[in-house]
Every structure is written in C-alpha cells, then in structure tokens.
C-alpha cells in the first residue's frame, strides 16, 4: 500500500474484490470519517491497452459522473504509486443489489419500480454529463446508509460527450446490449438495456438471456427474444412488461433513453405488491474479457 495513502487514512478490513483490485474500509486520520478505498493492482491490467485506458478513465469519469450527482458514488481522493491506484470513495457497506436480488427476488413491483427509478435517475445524470457507464449490473448498484442508491464502478465507463459514438466490447454477459456484442458502434442507450435486464431480474429473480457459457448468453442476447414465462411473470403488471419491452428493445434508436424511463416511471401506477417469493438465483458469469 502507498505510504501517501497511509499518511492520510488508516486502512481497515476488506469489503469486496473485483477483477483488478480490492476494496477496503478506511478512516481519515484528519476527520475520523469513514470511506472505502479501492486499490487497483496495476500489474493486472498493464498488458492490455483497454484495461490501461480504464485505469486512467476510472478516477476521471467517476469525478465527472459524480459532480453534483448524489446518485453516483463520490470520489474523495486519489493516490498513485508504481504498483497501485487507490481511489477513496464513499463507504457503501450495505448489501448491493445483487445480494438483495439473490436473497429476496422477485421484488414487489413498487420496490422494483423505486430501485429502477433511482437507477434511471443515476444514469440520466451520467448521460447528461456525457458519461456512459457500460457495466450496469446489480453488483454495481450499491446503497448508502440511508438506503439511497449509488451507482458504482466507473472502471468500464467511457466519455461520449455530446452525442458521440462508442465502440469496444465491454460489460458483463447477462447485462450487455446486443449492439455491443455485435461489435458495432453504440451510444449511451447500452446502459438502458442493462438497466432493463436489472429490472427483469428484480421482477422475476432470473435474467432474460440465460446460458451456461458467455457464448450461449451472447447468442441469446443477439437474438433478443424477450419472453415472460408465465410461471415467473403471472403477477407482473402489463405496465411493467411494456416498460421491459421498451428498455430491452434490440433497436437502440427505438429503445427508451434513461430520461424517458424516468418519465415512464410516473406511469407505473399499476405496479402493485405481488407477495410472491420464489427461491431463484442469478448465476454469476465473470465480466467480458475482450
Ligand atoms: N464504495 C464502496 N463501498 C463499499 N464496498 C464497495 C464500494 N465499492 C465497491 N465495493 C465492493 O467491492 C467490490 C468490488 O468493487 P468494484 O466492482 O468497484 O471492483 P472492480 O475491480 O472494478 O470490479 P469488476 O470485477 O466489476 O470490474 C464490489 O462488488 C463491492 O462489494
């Protein structure tokens, strides 16, 4: 660990681990405030130009996305040494959305709708700032102590500015949009597709495009055949299914924007408590390695 980091923070126990680094609890020596420090191990990503770009982009794009946007994780300090990049972030220690879905999906519709509204709000704010997250999935949806949603992990994010197109196969298999899998240029609506998969998972406890391997999942995503099996969706309202169709629309030009999802949220009056509980699990597939 960097001595510079240790001059300012005492570093505590591990909170989580990702592909490139470890997140630990830390405390400011000056103020006594608690934070999380994400320490990215540079050795794990220096061979790959896209991974290297992500090392440079993560602090920049987290800052840009989070400026004046309380629904994104805030970055408080950055320390760098030859081995690590340390990002000091808001401490968000509660269960993330993946843990919540695994423990208690399907969610009652009002609960799913509330999470979706907060996620769409977070994404709309990022998109207004020209930042596309590109790895929206339940494990990157965290909550603060008051239960407010915070979008985290801008390690795959890209700056598209004002209407720019992006390229590069980035994301996580179950959640990635078809235009990304197809290797085409794409826009920020890839995040809306992923948020649609998240909504589907909250309402049913499973994902819409499932396979045992990444290749099988990609095949299903490319076909984009959206189904609502009656065993899982019997009690899901037509309004929620309609919203899912508009978010998981293969044609990105017809797909809702994050802003439109937010305004559609006000139409979700039909969302109701379904009271179901099924023991379904989302299986973990690792993020895409190009
Ligand atoms: N601000 C935070 N507060 C508390 N825990 C966090 C915070 N940020 C991340 N974590 C935990 O650490 C884990 C890894 O973090 P993160 O997803 O940012 O790492 P990563 O290396 O970019 O992961 P990925 O494999 O998704 O690319 C998360 O799943 C979460 O459990």
Short mmCIF file of C-alpha atoms and ligand atoms in Angstrom, two decimals:
data_model
loop_
_atom_site.label_atom_id
_atom_site.label_comp_id
_atom_site.label_asym_id
_atom_site.label_seq_id
_atom_site.Cartn_x
_atom_site.Cartn_y
_atom_site.Cartn_z
CA UNK A 1 0.00 0.00 0.00
CA UNK A 2 1.18 3.51 -0.67
CA UNK A 3 2.69 5.40 2.22
CA UNK A 4 0.94 8.52 0.89
CA UNK A 5 -2.41 6.76 1.39
CA UNK A 6 -1.33 5.74 4.90
CA UNK A 7 -0.31 9.31 5.72
CA UNK A 8 -3.94 10.34 5.33
CA UNK A 9 -6.01 7.21 6.05
CA UNK A 10 -5.90 4.14 8.26
CA UNK A 11 -6.90 1.17 6.14
CA UNK A 12 -9.21 -1.48 7.59
CA UNK A 13 -10.83 -4.76 6.55
CA UNK A 14 -11.69 -5.86 3.04
CA UNK A 15 -15.21 -5.02 1.81
CA UNK A 16 -15.08 -6.62 -1.61
CA UNK A 17 -12.95 -7.68 -4.51
CA UNK A 18 -13.22 -7.10 -8.24
CA UNK A 19 -11.23 -8.22 -11.26
CA UNK A 20 -8.43 -5.70 -10.77
CA UNK A 21 -8.43 -4.72 -7.18
CA UNK A 22 -9.61 -4.85 -3.65
CA UNK A 23 -11.94 -2.53 -1.79
CA UNK A 24 -11.24 -1.91 1.91
CA UNK A 25 -12.77 0.20 4.62
CA UNK A 26 -10.63 3.21 5.58
CA UNK A 27 -10.78 6.12 8.02
CA UNK A 28 -9.47 9.65 7.53
CA UNK A 29 -6.76 10.38 10.09
CA UNK A 30 -7.71 14.04 9.93
CA UNK A 31 -11.50 13.93 10.30
CA UNK A 32 -12.20 10.39 11.57
CA UNK A 33 -14.70 9.96 8.67
CA UNK A 34 -15.10 6.51 7.16
CA UNK A 35 -14.62 5.77 3.45
CA UNK A 36 -13.93 2.87 1.11
CA UNK A 37 -10.59 2.66 -0.70
CA UNK A 38 -10.50 0.78 -4.00
CA UNK A 39 -6.91 -0.28 -4.72
CA UNK A 40 -6.41 -1.24 -8.34
CA UNK A 41 -3.47 -3.56 -8.92
CA UNK A 42 -1.77 -2.04 -11.98
CA UNK A 43 0.13 -5.25 -12.76
CA UNK A 44 -3.18 -6.96 -13.55
CA UNK A 45 -4.11 -4.56 -16.29
CA UNK A 46 -1.00 -3.11 -17.84
CA UNK A 47 -0.72 -5.63 -20.71
CA UNK A 48 -3.98 -4.62 -22.26
CA UNK A 49 -4.44 -1.15 -23.82
CA UNK A 50 -8.18 -1.06 -23.00
CA UNK A 51 -7.53 -2.02 -19.38
CA UNK A 52 -4.82 0.65 -19.23
CA UNK A 53 -7.30 3.19 -20.54
CA UNK A 54 -9.73 2.11 -17.85
CA UNK A 55 -7.07 2.79 -15.21
CA UNK A 56 -6.80 6.36 -16.46
CA UNK A 57 -10.52 6.78 -17.03
CA UNK A 58 -11.93 5.47 -13.76
CA UNK A 59 -10.95 8.38 -11.48
CA UNK A 60 -11.66 10.97 -14.21
CA UNK A 61 -15.05 9.57 -15.18
CA UNK A 62 -16.11 8.83 -11.59
CA UNK A 63 -15.43 12.52 -10.82
CA UNK A 64 -17.26 13.71 -13.91
CA UNK A 65 -20.25 11.42 -13.35
CA UNK A 66 -20.47 12.20 -9.64
CA UNK A 67 -20.11 16.01 -9.76
CA UNK A 68 -23.39 17.32 -8.36
CA UNK A 69 -24.92 13.86 -8.82
CA UNK A 70 -25.71 12.26 -5.45
CA UNK A 71 -26.83 9.03 -7.14
CA UNK A 72 -23.27 8.18 -8.23
CA UNK A 73 -20.52 7.11 -5.84
CA UNK A 74 -18.41 10.15 -4.90
CA UNK A 75 -14.63 10.10 -5.18
CA UNK A 76 -12.80 11.88 -2.35
CA UNK A 77 -9.09 11.35 -3.09
CA UNK A 78 -6.75 9.55 -5.49
CA UNK A 79 -3.27 8.23 -4.66
CA UNK A 80 -0.98 6.57 -7.15
CA UNK A 81 2.29 4.67 -6.83
CA UNK A 82 4.09 2.32 -9.22
CA UNK A 83 2.01 -0.69 -8.12
CA UNK A 84 -1.43 0.64 -7.26
CA UNK A 85 -4.02 3.26 -7.96
CA UNK A 86 -6.05 3.98 -4.81
CA UNK A 87 -9.46 5.62 -5.12
CA UNK A 88 -11.02 6.85 -1.88
CA UNK A 89 -14.79 6.56 -2.32
CA UNK A 90 -17.99 6.93 -0.30
CA UNK A 91 -18.36 3.99 2.05
CA UNK A 92 -21.34 1.94 0.88
CA UNK A 93 -21.19 -1.14 3.06
CA UNK A 94 -24.78 -2.43 2.84
CA UNK A 95 -25.88 -5.33 0.66
CA UNK A 96 -25.60 -4.46 -3.04
CA UNK A 97 -28.49 -5.05 -5.43
CA UNK A 98 -27.18 -8.47 -6.49
CA UNK A 99 -27.20 -9.61 -2.86
CA UNK A 100 -30.70 -8.19 -2.44
CA UNK A 101 -31.99 -9.91 -5.57
CA UNK A 102 -30.36 -13.20 -4.63
CA UNK A 103 -31.86 -13.01 -1.13
CA UNK A 104 -35.36 -11.87 -1.92
CA UNK A 105 -36.34 -11.64 -5.62
CA UNK A 106 -38.89 -11.41 -7.01
CA UNK A 107 -39.33 -7.97 -5.53
CA UNK A 108 -42.76 -6.49 -5.03
CA UNK A 109 -43.38 -4.22 -8.03
CA UNK A 110 -43.33 -0.94 -6.06
CA UNK A 111 -39.92 -1.87 -4.71
CA UNK A 112 -38.58 -2.83 -8.15
CA UNK A 113 -40.06 0.37 -9.58
CA UNK A 114 -38.43 2.51 -6.88
CA UNK A 115 -35.00 0.95 -7.49
CA UNK A 116 -35.44 1.32 -11.24
CA UNK A 117 -36.43 4.98 -10.88
CA UNK A 118 -33.32 5.69 -8.80
CA UNK A 119 -31.14 3.78 -11.28
CA UNK A 120 -32.65 5.60 -14.27
CA UNK A 121 -32.13 8.90 -12.44
CA UNK A 122 -28.47 7.99 -11.82
CA UNK A 123 -27.99 7.01 -15.48
CA UNK A 124 -29.78 10.08 -16.84
CA UNK A 125 -27.44 12.25 -14.72
CA UNK A 126 -24.36 10.38 -16.03
CA UNK A 127 -25.59 10.66 -19.63
CA UNK A 128 -26.21 14.40 -19.27
CA UNK A 129 -22.56 14.67 -18.24
CA UNK A 130 -21.53 12.68 -21.34
CA UNK A 131 -20.56 9.57 -19.35
CA UNK A 132 -21.76 6.10 -20.34
CA UNK A 133 -21.28 3.57 -17.51
CA UNK A 134 -21.09 0.46 -19.77
CA UNK A 135 -21.22 -2.06 -16.90
CA UNK A 136 -24.62 -1.57 -15.30
CA UNK A 137 -25.42 -4.71 -13.30
CA UNK A 138 -26.81 -5.40 -9.82
CA UNK A 139 -23.34 -5.81 -8.27
CA UNK A 140 -22.53 -2.22 -9.27
CA UNK A 141 -25.70 -0.84 -7.70
CA UNK A 142 -24.87 0.00 -4.09
CA UNK A 143 -26.81 1.79 -1.35
CA UNK A 144 -25.77 4.30 1.28
CA UNK A 145 -26.69 4.13 4.96
CA UNK A 146 -29.98 5.92 4.27
CA UNK A 147 -30.82 3.31 1.61
CA UNK A 148 -30.27 5.72 -1.30
CA UNK A 149 -29.00 4.14 -4.49
CA UNK A 150 -25.42 4.90 -5.60
CA UNK A 151 -24.14 3.76 -8.97
CA UNK A 152 -20.57 2.49 -8.57
CA UNK A 153 -17.62 1.17 -10.56
CA UNK A 154 -16.89 3.50 -13.47
CA UNK A 155 -13.94 1.28 -14.46
CA UNK A 156 -15.58 0.43 -17.81
CA UNK A 157 -17.11 3.87 -18.37
CA UNK A 158 -16.48 5.98 -21.47
CA UNK A 159 -16.86 9.68 -22.22
CA UNK A 160 -19.10 10.17 -25.27
CA UNK A 161 -19.57 13.91 -24.79
CA UNK A 162 -22.37 15.35 -26.84
CA UNK A 163 -23.81 12.53 -28.92
CA UNK A 164 -20.51 10.76 -29.70
CA UNK A 165 -20.49 7.06 -30.61
CA UNK A 166 -18.50 4.44 -28.70
CA UNK A 167 -17.02 1.10 -29.54
CA UNK A 168 -15.40 -1.82 -27.72
CA UNK A 169 -16.88 -4.98 -26.27
CA UNK A 170 -17.21 -4.08 -22.61
CA UNK A 171 -19.64 -5.16 -19.91
CA UNK A 172 -20.89 -8.35 -18.29
CA UNK A 173 -22.55 -11.10 -20.35
CA UNK A 174 -26.12 -11.21 -18.95
CA UNK A 175 -26.42 -7.44 -18.98
CA UNK A 176 -24.63 -6.38 -22.17
CA UNK A 177 -26.61 -4.85 -25.06
CA UNK A 178 -26.83 -6.64 -28.44
CA UNK A 179 -25.10 -3.83 -30.37
CA UNK A 180 -22.09 -4.21 -28.02
CA UNK A 181 -21.98 -7.99 -28.50
CA UNK A 182 -22.28 -7.49 -32.27
CA UNK A 183 -19.14 -5.31 -32.22
CA UNK A 184 -20.98 -2.32 -33.69
CA UNK A 185 -20.65 1.33 -32.67
CA UNK A 186 -23.14 2.24 -29.98
CA UNK A 187 -24.45 5.05 -27.82
CA UNK A 188 -25.36 5.55 -24.16
CA UNK A 189 -28.58 3.54 -24.57
CA UNK A 190 -26.49 0.42 -23.88
CA UNK A 191 -26.93 1.41 -20.22
CA UNK A 192 -30.72 1.40 -20.61
CA UNK A 193 -30.61 -2.15 -21.99
CA UNK A 194 -28.56 -3.25 -18.97
CA UNK A 195 -30.95 -1.46 -16.61
CA UNK A 196 -33.79 -3.36 -18.34
CA UNK A 197 -32.04 -6.65 -17.53
CA UNK A 198 -31.71 -5.44 -13.92
CA UNK A 199 -35.47 -4.67 -13.81
CA UNK A 200 -36.27 -8.11 -15.27
CA UNK A 201 -34.07 -9.70 -12.59
CA UNK A 202 -35.78 -7.75 -9.80
CA UNK A 203 -39.25 -8.75 -11.02
CA UNK A 204 -38.55 -12.41 -11.75
CA UNK A 205 -35.39 -13.45 -9.88
CA UNK A 206 -33.72 -14.51 -13.11
CA UNK A 207 -32.22 -12.95 -16.23
CA UNK A 208 -33.91 -12.70 -19.64
CA UNK A 209 -30.98 -14.06 -21.69
CA UNK A 210 -29.56 -17.01 -19.87
CA UNK A 211 -26.92 -19.55 -20.90
CA UNK A 212 -24.33 -21.76 -19.26
CA UNK A 213 -21.43 -20.04 -21.01
CA UNK A 214 -20.72 -16.49 -22.14
CA UNK A 215 -21.03 -17.65 -25.79
CA UNK A 216 -24.53 -19.03 -25.16
CA UNK A 217 -25.58 -15.85 -23.37
CA UNK A 218 -24.28 -13.69 -26.25
CA UNK A 219 -26.20 -15.80 -28.72
CA UNK A 220 -29.42 -15.25 -26.75
CA UNK A 221 -28.70 -11.51 -26.37
CA UNK A 222 -28.12 -11.16 -30.13
CA UNK A 223 -31.42 -12.92 -30.87
CA UNK A 224 -33.04 -10.65 -28.27
CA UNK A 225 -36.07 -12.89 -27.95
CA UNK A 226 -37.68 -11.42 -24.84
CA UNK A 227 -40.06 -13.80 -23.07
CA UNK A 228 -42.10 -13.54 -19.91
CA UNK A 229 -42.55 -17.13 -18.72
CA UNK A 230 -45.95 -17.27 -17.07
CA UNK A 231 -44.61 -19.13 -14.00
CA UNK A 232 -42.45 -16.08 -13.26
CA UNK A 233 -44.50 -13.22 -14.70
CA UNK A 234 -48.09 -14.22 -13.98
CA UNK A 235 -48.44 -11.48 -11.40
CA UNK A 236 -46.29 -8.85 -13.11
CA UNK A 237 -48.39 -5.96 -14.41
CA UNK A 238 -48.79 -5.17 -18.14
CA UNK A 239 -47.20 -1.76 -17.45
CA UNK A 240 -44.04 -3.38 -16.13
CA UNK A 241 -43.84 -5.77 -19.11
CA UNK A 242 -44.38 -2.89 -21.51
CA UNK A 243 -41.56 -0.97 -19.87
CA UNK A 244 -39.30 -4.03 -20.12
CA UNK A 245 -40.07 -4.34 -23.85
CA UNK A 246 -39.16 -0.69 -24.39
CA UNK A 247 -35.92 -0.98 -22.44
CA UNK A 248 -34.92 -4.36 -23.89
CA UNK A 249 -35.63 -3.25 -27.46
CA UNK A 250 -32.95 -4.54 -29.82
CA UNK A 251 -33.16 -1.45 -32.00
CA UNK A 252 -31.33 1.15 -29.89
CA UNK A 253 -32.92 4.02 -31.84
CA UNK A 254 -36.36 2.84 -30.60
CA UNK A 255 -35.17 1.98 -27.10
CA UNK A 256 -36.14 4.43 -24.34
CA UNK A 257 -33.47 6.81 -23.06
CA UNK A 258 -32.73 6.89 -19.31
CA UNK A 259 -34.63 10.20 -19.16
CA UNK A 260 -37.67 8.59 -20.84
CA UNK A 261 -37.54 5.64 -18.41
CA UNK A 262 -37.71 8.18 -15.61
CA UNK A 263 -40.76 9.89 -17.05
CA UNK A 264 -42.35 6.49 -17.77
CA UNK A 265 -41.89 5.70 -14.09
CA UNK A 266 -44.66 8.15 -13.33
CA UNK A 267 -46.93 5.92 -15.45
CA UNK A 268 -46.19 2.89 -13.32
CA UNK A 269 -49.25 3.42 -11.17
CA UNK A 270 -50.26 -0.14 -11.94
CA UNK A 271 -47.27 -1.54 -10.06
CA UNK A 272 -48.59 -3.50 -7.12
CA UNK A 273 -47.41 -5.75 -4.36
CA UNK A 274 -47.42 -9.31 -5.63
CA UNK A 275 -46.45 -11.07 -2.40
CA UNK A 276 -44.67 -13.89 -4.25
CA UNK A 277 -41.50 -15.44 -3.04
CA UNK A 278 -39.53 -17.86 -5.17
CA UNK A 279 -36.15 -19.25 -4.49
CA UNK A 280 -34.37 -18.33 -7.72
CA UNK A 281 -30.76 -17.37 -8.11
CA UNK A 282 -28.86 -15.29 -10.61
CA UNK A 283 -25.79 -17.23 -11.53
CA UNK A 284 -22.52 -15.38 -11.72
CA UNK A 285 -20.70 -15.01 -15.04
CA UNK A 286 -17.46 -13.02 -14.98
CA UNK A 287 -17.19 -9.73 -16.88
CA UNK A 288 -16.21 -9.86 -20.53
CA UNK A 289 -12.55 -10.05 -21.32
CA UNK A 290 -12.25 -8.72 -24.82
N1 LIG B 1 -17.74 2.38 -2.27
C1 LIG B 1 -17.82 1.13 -1.83
N2 LIG B 1 -18.18 0.85 -0.54
C2 LIG B 1 -18.24 -0.43 -0.11
N3 LIG B 1 -17.98 -1.51 -0.86
C3 LIG B 1 -17.62 -1.31 -2.13
C4 LIG B 1 -17.51 0.02 -2.68
N4 LIG B 1 -17.13 -0.09 -3.98
C5 LIG B 1 -17.01 -1.41 -4.23
N5 LIG B 1 -17.29 -2.15 -3.13
C6 LIG B 1 -17.26 -3.61 -3.02
O1 LIG B 1 -16.10 -4.11 -3.68
C7 LIG B 1 -16.46 -4.98 -4.79
C8 LIG B 1 -15.51 -4.73 -5.97
O2 LIG B 1 -15.59 -3.38 -6.38
P1 LIG B 1 -15.62 -2.94 -7.91
O3 LIG B 1 -16.79 -3.60 -8.60
O4 LIG B 1 -15.59 -1.46 -8.00
O5 LIG B 1 -14.24 -3.55 -8.40
P2 LIG B 1 -13.79 -3.91 -9.88
O6 LIG B 1 -12.40 -4.49 -9.82
O7 LIG B 1 -13.93 -2.71 -10.75
O8 LIG B 1 -14.85 -4.99 -10.24
P3 LIG B 1 -15.30 -5.63 -11.62
O9 LIG B 1 -14.83 -7.04 -11.48
O10 LIG B 1 -16.82 -5.49 -11.60
O11 LIG B 1 -14.66 -4.86 -12.73
C9 LIG B 1 -17.91 -4.63 -5.08
O12 LIG B 1 -18.63 -5.72 -5.60
C10 LIG B 1 -18.45 -4.22 -3.70
O13 LIG B 1 -18.82 -5.38 -2.98
#
